[in-house]
Amino acid sequence: TFSRELLLVWVGSDFAEQSSAVAKWLALGMLFSIAAQAPITMVQTTNRPDLIAKLQLVQLPLFVGLAWYMVQQFGSVGAAMAWAGRACLEALLAHAIAHHITAAPEPKAGLLTHALLITLFIAAFWAIDSLWRKEIILKLLLSLPLLLLFVLWIWRALLIHEERRHVHSWLRLILASNR
């Protein structure tokens, strides 16, 4: 949401105007890539690294074709969009593979429901940035409550009791060291 503002401070207005869309797509791709790391690691530790290798081999021609088309249509923004799309596909398929080979219990709400909610949060942040592009105070006032809601949802819906306990311990250590 604040890619333009961060780039403005870092590299100046001309570059920020031209590159903020690329930065937003790359940030979205990173989110998907991060989400894929846990299931990829899980699959590899179950002695099935071949499944991830096959997944990436299947992705390669799809990504090359998509990237070529998107660069032709949208330039550098298209390249970033193609990479984010590839990362999203990899995250979804890695989660499906990990769930299938580990027979892990389905989360309460299910993977698709979680994916839909995350997509809605991303869309809301994207809309805030698009509608109030140059009004940083309004973007902050709208984004901070949305971010808080997102963190609370992750806390309640995605973290198990043990993970929440670890976060509490970690926060206590940080707060104690700042006194």
Short mmCIF file of C-alpha atoms in Angstrom, two decimals:
data_model
loop_
_atom_site.label_atom_id
_atom_site.label_comp_id
_atom_site.label_asym_id
_atom_site.label_seq_id
_atom_site.Cartn_x
_atom_site.Cartn_y
_atom_site.Cartn_z
CA THR A 1 0.00 0.00 0.00
CA PHE A 2 2.86 2.40 0.70
CA SER A 3 5.23 1.38 -2.13
CA ARG A 4 5.00 4.78 -3.82
CA GLU A 5 5.76 6.64 -0.60
CA LEU A 6 8.69 4.38 0.31
CA LEU A 7 10.17 4.68 -3.17
CA LEU A 8 9.61 8.44 -3.10
CA VAL A 9 11.73 8.77 0.04
CA TRP A 10 14.33 6.29 -1.16
CA VAL A 11 14.89 7.13 -4.86
CA GLY A 12 12.88 10.25 -5.69
CA SER A 13 9.61 11.15 -7.35
CA ASP A 14 10.32 10.23 -10.99
CA PHE A 15 11.42 6.70 -10.19
CA ALA A 16 8.68 6.26 -7.57
CA GLU A 17 5.95 7.17 -10.05
CA GLN A 18 7.29 4.71 -12.62
CA SER A 19 8.11 1.86 -10.24
CA SER A 20 5.46 1.76 -7.53
CA ALA A 21 3.25 -0.65 -9.48
CA VAL A 22 6.20 -3.02 -9.97
CA ALA A 23 7.00 -2.81 -6.26
CA LYS A 24 3.41 -3.63 -5.30
CA TRP A 25 3.32 -6.69 -7.58
CA LEU A 26 6.70 -7.89 -6.30
CA ALA A 27 5.54 -7.45 -2.69
CA LEU A 28 2.45 -9.50 -3.45
CA GLY A 29 4.61 -12.16 -5.07
CA MET A 30 6.84 -12.23 -1.99
CA LEU A 31 3.79 -12.79 0.20
CA PHE A 32 2.83 -15.80 -1.91
CA SER A 33 6.43 -17.04 -1.99
CA ILE A 34 6.66 -16.84 1.81
CA ALA A 35 3.37 -18.72 2.12
CA ALA A 36 4.79 -21.49 -0.06
CA GLN A 37 7.91 -22.08 2.05
CA ALA A 38 6.29 -24.08 4.87
CA PRO A 39 4.52 -26.62 2.64
CA ILE A 40 7.55 -26.90 0.33
CA THR A 41 9.76 -27.66 3.34
CA MET A 42 7.19 -30.14 4.66
CA VAL A 43 7.08 -32.01 1.36
CA GLN A 44 10.86 -32.09 1.11
CA THR A 45 11.23 -33.44 4.67
CA THR A 46 8.81 -36.30 3.95
CA ASN A 47 11.36 -37.67 1.50
CA ARG A 48 9.41 -36.44 -1.54
CA PRO A 49 11.52 -33.56 -2.89
CA ASP A 50 10.77 -34.95 -6.34
CA LEU A 51 7.21 -33.60 -6.05
CA ILE A 52 8.43 -30.03 -5.61
CA ALA A 53 10.93 -30.45 -8.45
CA LYS A 54 8.13 -31.73 -10.72
CA LEU A 55 5.89 -28.85 -9.67
CA GLN A 56 8.62 -26.36 -10.57
CA LEU A 57 9.31 -28.09 -13.88
CA VAL A 58 5.62 -27.85 -14.79
CA GLN A 59 5.61 -24.18 -13.81
CA LEU A 60 8.61 -23.27 -15.93
CA PRO A 61 7.03 -23.30 -19.42
CA LEU A 62 3.83 -21.76 -18.04
CA PHE A 63 5.77 -18.95 -16.38
CA VAL A 64 7.98 -18.31 -19.42
CA GLY A 65 4.91 -18.07 -21.66
CA LEU A 66 3.00 -15.89 -19.22
CA ALA A 67 6.03 -13.66 -18.59
CA TRP A 68 6.65 -13.20 -22.32
CA TYR A 69 3.01 -12.21 -22.91
CA MET A 70 2.77 -9.95 -19.84
CA VAL A 71 6.03 -8.14 -20.67
CA GLN A 72 4.78 -7.57 -24.21
CA GLN A 73 1.51 -6.14 -22.88
CA PHE A 74 2.57 -4.31 -19.71
CA GLY A 75 6.36 -4.00 -19.69
CA SER A 76 8.13 -4.31 -16.35
CA VAL A 77 4.80 -4.27 -14.50
CA GLY A 78 3.80 -7.30 -16.56
CA ALA A 79 6.99 -9.13 -15.56
CA ALA A 80 6.21 -8.47 -11.89
CA MET A 81 2.59 -9.56 -12.40
CA ALA A 82 3.70 -12.80 -14.04
CA TRP A 83 6.12 -13.56 -11.21
CA ALA A 84 3.42 -12.87 -8.59
CA GLY A 85 1.04 -15.16 -10.48
CA ARG A 86 3.66 -17.91 -10.57
CA ALA A 87 4.32 -17.51 -6.85
CA CYS A 88 0.57 -17.68 -6.12
CA LEU A 89 0.17 -20.86 -8.17
CA GLU A 90 3.19 -22.42 -6.48
CA ALA A 91 1.85 -21.58 -3.01
CA LEU A 92 -1.58 -23.07 -3.73
CA LEU A 93 -0.19 -26.23 -5.33
CA ALA A 94 2.49 -26.68 -2.64
CA HIS A 95 -0.19 -26.46 0.05
CA ALA A 96 -2.33 -29.00 -1.81
CA ILE A 97 0.60 -31.40 -2.24
CA ALA A 98 1.65 -31.07 1.41
CA HIS A 99 -1.90 -31.68 2.58
CA HIS A 100 -2.24 -34.71 0.30
CA ILE A 101 0.99 -36.49 1.25
CA THR A 102 0.87 -35.77 4.98
CA ALA A 103 -2.87 -36.37 5.41
CA ALA A 104 -2.83 -33.37 7.73
CA PRO A 105 -6.18 -32.48 9.24
CA GLU A 106 -8.03 -29.79 7.33
CA PRO A 107 -8.06 -26.43 9.13
CA LYS A 108 -11.38 -25.43 10.69
CA ALA A 109 -12.38 -23.15 7.87
CA GLY A 110 -10.50 -24.96 5.10
CA LEU A 111 -7.67 -23.87 2.83
CA LEU A 112 -9.93 -22.24 0.25
CA THR A 113 -11.71 -20.14 2.87
CA HIS A 114 -8.38 -18.96 4.25
CA ALA A 115 -7.11 -18.21 0.74
CA LEU A 116 -10.28 -16.25 0.00
CA LEU A 117 -9.97 -14.19 3.18
CA ILE A 118 -6.32 -13.41 2.52
CA THR A 119 -7.26 -12.40 -1.03
CA LEU A 120 -9.95 -10.08 0.35
CA PHE A 121 -7.47 -8.43 2.72
CA ILE A 122 -5.00 -7.96 -0.15
CA ALA A 123 -7.74 -6.53 -2.36
CA ALA A 124 -8.76 -4.11 0.41
CA PHE A 125 -5.19 -2.86 0.84
CA TRP A 126 -4.84 -2.56 -2.94
CA ALA A 127 -8.12 -0.61 -3.15
CA ILE A 128 -7.01 1.78 -0.39
CA ASP A 129 -3.81 2.48 -2.31
CA SER A 130 -5.61 2.89 -5.62
CA LEU A 131 -8.43 5.13 -4.38
CA TRP A 132 -6.36 7.38 -2.12
CA ARG A 133 -3.08 7.19 -4.00
CA LYS A 134 -1.55 10.47 -2.84
CA GLU A 135 -3.30 10.96 0.50
CA ILE A 136 -0.89 9.31 2.92
CA ILE A 137 -2.74 10.28 6.13
CA LEU A 138 -6.01 8.84 4.87
CA LYS A 139 -4.20 5.70 3.67
CA LEU A 140 -2.68 5.30 7.12
CA LEU A 141 -6.02 5.82 8.86
CA LEU A 142 -7.65 3.19 6.66
CA SER A 143 -4.74 0.74 6.49
CA LEU A 144 -3.85 0.51 10.18
CA PRO A 145 -7.27 -0.79 11.34
CA LEU A 146 -7.31 -3.19 8.39
CA LEU A 147 -3.84 -4.40 9.33
CA LEU A 148 -4.91 -4.85 12.94
CA LEU A 149 -7.94 -6.86 11.80
CA PHE A 150 -5.71 -8.98 9.56
CA VAL A 151 -3.27 -9.71 12.43
CA LEU A 152 -6.14 -10.58 14.79
CA TRP A 153 -7.63 -12.92 12.19
CA ILE A 154 -4.25 -14.65 11.73
CA TRP A 155 -3.90 -14.91 15.51
CA ARG A 156 -7.31 -16.53 15.96
CA ALA A 157 -7.76 -18.54 12.76
CA LEU A 158 -4.31 -19.62 11.65
CA LEU A 159 -2.14 -19.96 14.74
CA ILE A 160 -2.56 -22.91 17.06
CA HIS A 161 -2.34 -22.56 20.85
CA GLU A 162 1.33 -23.57 20.98
CA GLU A 163 2.29 -20.97 18.34
CA ARG A 164 0.39 -18.24 20.20
CA ARG A 165 2.18 -19.22 23.40
CA HIS A 166 5.57 -18.90 21.65
CA VAL A 167 4.64 -15.45 20.35
CA HIS A 168 3.60 -14.39 23.88
CA SER A 169 6.95 -15.58 25.27
CA TRP A 170 8.86 -13.81 22.52
CA LEU A 171 6.97 -10.54 23.11
CA ARG A 172 7.60 -10.77 26.88
CA LEU A 173 11.34 -11.15 26.23
CA ILE A 174 11.37 -8.13 23.93
CA LEU A 175 9.41 -5.97 26.36
CA ALA A 176 11.57 -7.06 29.30
CA SER A 177 14.78 -6.20 27.44
CA ASN A 178 13.53 -2.68 26.67
CA ARG A 179 13.06 -1.76 30.34
#
